[in-house]
């Protein structure tokens, strides 16, 4: 192992998640050698959800330092060489720079629901669903709002694209992450030319100094060269000065792309669901959808295949808050229960709850939710006077609520569009307690849900696999083949089929969830 690390036959994946920046160092076949992490939180500044550049930079360095320390501790090796690096992050959002690469306005994340007017106008103009989260929606909203910086934009990108630029000097983007910036034509594996022209027409009267194609990053497919770590980039990443320059980087990807890779879900009729701070499902399509649906995004795999994505802003944040409350109570009783154990106890209690939650209902909306028409969020718990108010029903309610909005979107995909899914691969914190999140997700999706051993930490591992593929693939080898034959060939997978009574109970809960959404909207109007 020491020789492997010293020779640099390794792959490093770093992913900027909503609450943690995570890194994993693997060999070229996905075996994890070391990990690093850094916890952070977004801030609501002037009504905008953001992370400051200082937090982004410091978090990256702290995460890498934690990983390097892990290598030193376990193997006695100072990390100097890596075979390949890949950067991933939360998709979408808005980072706009001037000609001197200075950020105009604070990073506007996917979490913001402030681009409704632009998203509606672009959807109508393109005949293609443009969600509020997408970079082009943020840009066009800035146009509509006459923001001063717009005329002088030289470059826009995502968080992953920004970090990749800082490390390599290259303004490029992986096609999956790029598909959350601007619509992609899967026939050309590039931005849709017709829609670029339509956007140009929409802003023609503004006479800006830029053209839309010129300010977007160049689109690259998985496996294509995306630059190397510069001397400045190495110093930026590793403040100790030990990491050597010249390391190749693969195209930067979004968390959706790393989720697909980490679950080997990039072939047709495969799909995955990532459930953490936010939750989204990805289904690789056999054919185009019949209609445009505002609840469904069209993005791509890291290889450019069309993917139907249902993205929900809120998932486990409200659960985390309640677990924190139970932790506080436990301390008052003199019991120090480890957080991981507390999650497991409470999640398992949910399995004992009534199938329809016994008259309890919750909305874990820390932010707005497009699928249910909420521009802002207020976490809210409701119960009927005669509800069966037990801990098991309470926890089941919050687990249901975490994925109820996702179900609303997925029902459109499977029941209205008739999309066939063989199995959904689950990953993210929602699935960490064995069998609980998996069985409830199967009931919600009415589809078998599989989990691998990597279910809890898919993102940085998936990014490490994409980096490994870029430097270790055989000539002409596809990503699908590399994953299936070199990474997942001997993987252990557990599959849970949807239980009929669970499905019936979840459907009943979902109807209550949809019917009572006006209560959530009223809370936003009246509780500020």
PDB file of N, CA and C in Angstrom, residues 24 30-32 259 261-264 425-429 431-432 451-462 465 487-488 491-492:
ATOM      1  N   UNK A  24     -12.109  11.568  -0.807  1.00  0.00           N
ATOM      2  CA  UNK A  24     -11.710  10.171  -0.692  1.00  0.00           C
ATOM      3  C   UNK A  24     -10.568   9.881  -1.661  1.00  0.00           C
ATOM      4  N   UNK A  30     -11.406   1.703  -7.078  1.00  0.00           N
ATOM      5  CA  UNK A  30     -12.418   2.107  -6.113  1.00  0.00           C
ATOM      6  C   UNK A  30     -12.195   1.683  -4.680  1.00  0.00           C
ATOM      7  N   UNK A  31     -11.070   1.032  -4.375  1.00  0.00           N
ATOM      8  CA  UNK A  31     -10.807   0.651  -2.989  1.00  0.00           C
ATOM      9  C   UNK A  31     -10.351   1.890  -2.211  1.00  0.00           C
ATOM     10  N   UNK A  32     -11.070   2.225  -1.145  1.00  0.00           N
ATOM     11  CA  UNK A  32     -10.811   3.451  -0.397  1.00  0.00           C
ATOM     12  C   UNK A  32      -9.555   3.306   0.456  1.00  0.00           C
ATOM     13  N   UNK A 259     -23.274  10.789  -8.152  1.00  0.00           N
ATOM     14  CA  UNK A 259     -24.231   9.817  -7.619  1.00  0.00           C
ATOM     15  C   UNK A 259     -24.506   8.708  -8.604  1.00  0.00           C
ATOM     16  N   UNK A 261     -22.498   7.697 -10.968  1.00  0.00           N
ATOM     17  CA  UNK A 261     -21.275   6.905 -11.081  1.00  0.00           C
ATOM     18  C   UNK A 261     -21.100   5.995  -9.881  1.00  0.00           C
ATOM     19  N   UNK A 262     -21.328   6.532  -8.693  1.00  0.00           N
ATOM     20  CA  UNK A 262     -21.126   5.772  -7.462  1.00  0.00           C
ATOM     21  C   UNK A 262     -22.101   4.613  -7.320  1.00  0.00           C
ATOM     22  N   UNK A 263     -23.213   4.667  -8.038  1.00  0.00           N
ATOM     23  CA  UNK A 263     -24.200   3.588  -7.971  1.00  0.00           C
ATOM     24  C   UNK A 263     -24.261   2.787  -9.270  1.00  0.00           C
ATOM     25  N   UNK A 264     -23.320   3.043 -10.177  1.00  0.00           N
ATOM     26  CA  UNK A 264     -23.287   2.339 -11.462  1.00  0.00           C
ATOM     27  C   UNK A 264     -24.636   2.443 -12.169  1.00  0.00           C
ATOM     28  N   UNK A 425     -30.949   2.747  -7.327  1.00  0.00           N
ATOM     29  CA  UNK A 425     -29.842   2.583  -6.388  1.00  0.00           C
ATOM     30  C   UNK A 425     -29.867   3.755  -5.419  1.00  0.00           C
ATOM     31  N   UNK A 426     -29.932   3.485  -4.134  1.00  0.00           N
ATOM     32  CA  UNK A 426     -30.010   4.535  -3.140  1.00  0.00           C
ATOM     33  C   UNK A 426     -28.660   4.856  -2.522  1.00  0.00           C
ATOM     34  N   UNK A 427     -28.396   6.138  -2.294  1.00  0.00           N
ATOM     35  CA  UNK A 427     -27.181   6.538  -1.578  1.00  0.00           C
ATOM     36  C   UNK A 427     -27.424   7.866  -0.870  1.00  0.00           C
ATOM     37  N   UNK A 428     -26.607   8.150   0.118  1.00  0.00           N
ATOM     38  CA  UNK A 428     -26.769   9.350   0.927  1.00  0.00           C
ATOM     39  C   UNK A 428     -27.164   9.018   2.351  1.00  0.00           C
ATOM     40  N   UNK A 429     -27.179  10.030   3.202  1.00  0.00           N
ATOM     41  CA  UNK A 429     -27.401   9.818   4.622  1.00  0.00           C
ATOM     42  C   UNK A 429     -28.729   9.179   4.977  1.00  0.00           C
ATOM     43  N   UNK A 431     -29.987   6.674   3.832  1.00  0.00           N
ATOM     44  CA  UNK A 431     -29.893   5.215   3.737  1.00  0.00           C
ATOM     45  C   UNK A 431     -28.891   4.610   4.713  1.00  0.00           C
ATOM     46  N   UNK A 432     -28.314   5.421   5.601  1.00  0.00           N
ATOM     47  CA  UNK A 432     -27.237   4.912   6.450  1.00  0.00           C
ATOM     48  C   UNK A 432     -27.701   3.843   7.431  1.00  0.00           C
ATOM     49  N   UNK A 451     -29.152  -0.943  -2.391  1.00  0.00           N
ATOM     50  CA  UNK A 451     -28.090  -0.180  -1.744  1.00  0.00           C
ATOM     51  C   UNK A 451     -26.803  -0.993  -1.786  1.00  0.00           C
ATOM     52  N   UNK A 452     -25.709  -0.293  -1.984  1.00  0.00           N
ATOM     53  CA  UNK A 452     -24.389  -0.909  -1.933  1.00  0.00           C
ATOM     54  C   UNK A 452     -23.722  -0.527  -0.616  1.00  0.00           C
ATOM     55  N   UNK A 453     -22.548  -1.086  -0.374  1.00  0.00           N
ATOM     56  CA  UNK A 453     -21.824  -0.771   0.852  1.00  0.00           C
ATOM     57  C   UNK A 453     -21.436   0.693   0.909  1.00  0.00           C
ATOM     58  N   UNK A 454     -21.370   1.345  -0.240  1.00  0.00           N
ATOM     59  CA  UNK A 454     -20.964   2.747  -0.316  1.00  0.00           C
ATOM     60  C   UNK A 454     -22.151   3.703  -0.219  1.00  0.00           C
ATOM     61  N   UNK A 455     -23.328   3.209   0.184  1.00  0.00           N
ATOM     62  CA  UNK A 455     -24.550   4.016   0.133  1.00  0.00           C
ATOM     63  C   UNK A 455     -24.450   5.313   0.926  1.00  0.00           C
ATOM     64  N   UNK A 456     -23.716   5.313   2.039  1.00  0.00           N
ATOM     65  CA  UNK A 456     -23.670   6.492   2.882  1.00  0.00           C
ATOM     66  C   UNK A 456     -22.811   7.623   2.354  1.00  0.00           C
ATOM     67  N   UNK A 457     -21.810   7.312   1.539  1.00  0.00           N
ATOM     68  CA  UNK A 457     -20.856   8.328   1.083  1.00  0.00           C
ATOM     69  C   UNK A 457     -20.576   8.158  -0.405  1.00  0.00           C
ATOM     70  N   UNK A 458     -21.556   8.409  -1.250  1.00  0.00           N
ATOM     71  CA  UNK A 458     -21.380   8.157  -2.671  1.00  0.00           C
ATOM     72  C   UNK A 458     -20.602   9.196  -3.433  1.00  0.00           C
ATOM     73  N   UNK A 459     -20.756  10.495  -3.061  1.00  0.00           N
ATOM     74  CA  UNK A 459     -20.258  11.570  -3.899  1.00  0.00           C
ATOM     75  C   UNK A 459     -18.773  11.614  -4.167  1.00  0.00           C
ATOM     76  N   UNK A 460     -17.936  11.798  -3.143  1.00  0.00           N
ATOM     77  CA  UNK A 460     -16.497  11.885  -3.401  1.00  0.00           C
ATOM     78  C   UNK A 460     -15.929  10.593  -3.965  1.00  0.00           C
ATOM     79  N   UNK A 461     -16.521   9.471  -3.579  1.00  0.00           N
ATOM     80  CA  UNK A 461     -16.088   8.188  -4.126  1.00  0.00           C
ATOM     81  C   UNK A 461     -16.412   8.111  -5.609  1.00  0.00           C
ATOM     82  N   UNK A 462     -17.616   8.526  -5.986  1.00  0.00           N
ATOM     83  CA  UNK A 462     -17.978   8.549  -7.400  1.00  0.00           C
ATOM     84  C   UNK A 462     -17.066   9.464  -8.198  1.00  0.00           C
ATOM     85  N   UNK A 465     -13.828   7.784  -8.833  1.00  0.00           N
ATOM     86  CA  UNK A 465     -13.950   6.803  -9.928  1.00  0.00           C
ATOM     87  C   UNK A 465     -13.855   7.488 -11.287  1.00  0.00           C
ATOM     88  N   UNK A 487     -14.885  -2.081 -11.362  1.00  0.00           N
ATOM     89  CA  UNK A 487     -15.200  -1.521 -10.051  1.00  0.00           C
ATOM     90  C   UNK A 487     -16.285  -2.309  -9.327  1.00  0.00           C
ATOM     91  N   UNK A 488     -17.395  -2.571 -10.017  1.00  0.00           N
ATOM     92  CA  UNK A 488     -18.564  -3.161  -9.361  1.00  0.00           C
ATOM     93  C   UNK A 488     -18.750  -4.656  -9.604  1.00  0.00           C
ATOM     94  N   UNK A 491     -19.280  -6.410  -6.348  1.00  0.00           N
ATOM     95  CA  UNK A 491     -19.935  -5.619  -5.300  1.00  0.00           C
ATOM     96  C   UNK A 491     -21.117  -6.358  -4.687  1.00  0.00           C
ATOM     97  N   UNK A 492     -21.272  -6.164  -3.383  1.00  0.00           N
ATOM     98  CA  UNK A 492     -22.414  -6.727  -2.671  1.00  0.00           C
ATOM     99  C   UNK A 492     -23.551  -5.716  -2.689  1.00  0.00           C
TER     100      UNK A 492
END
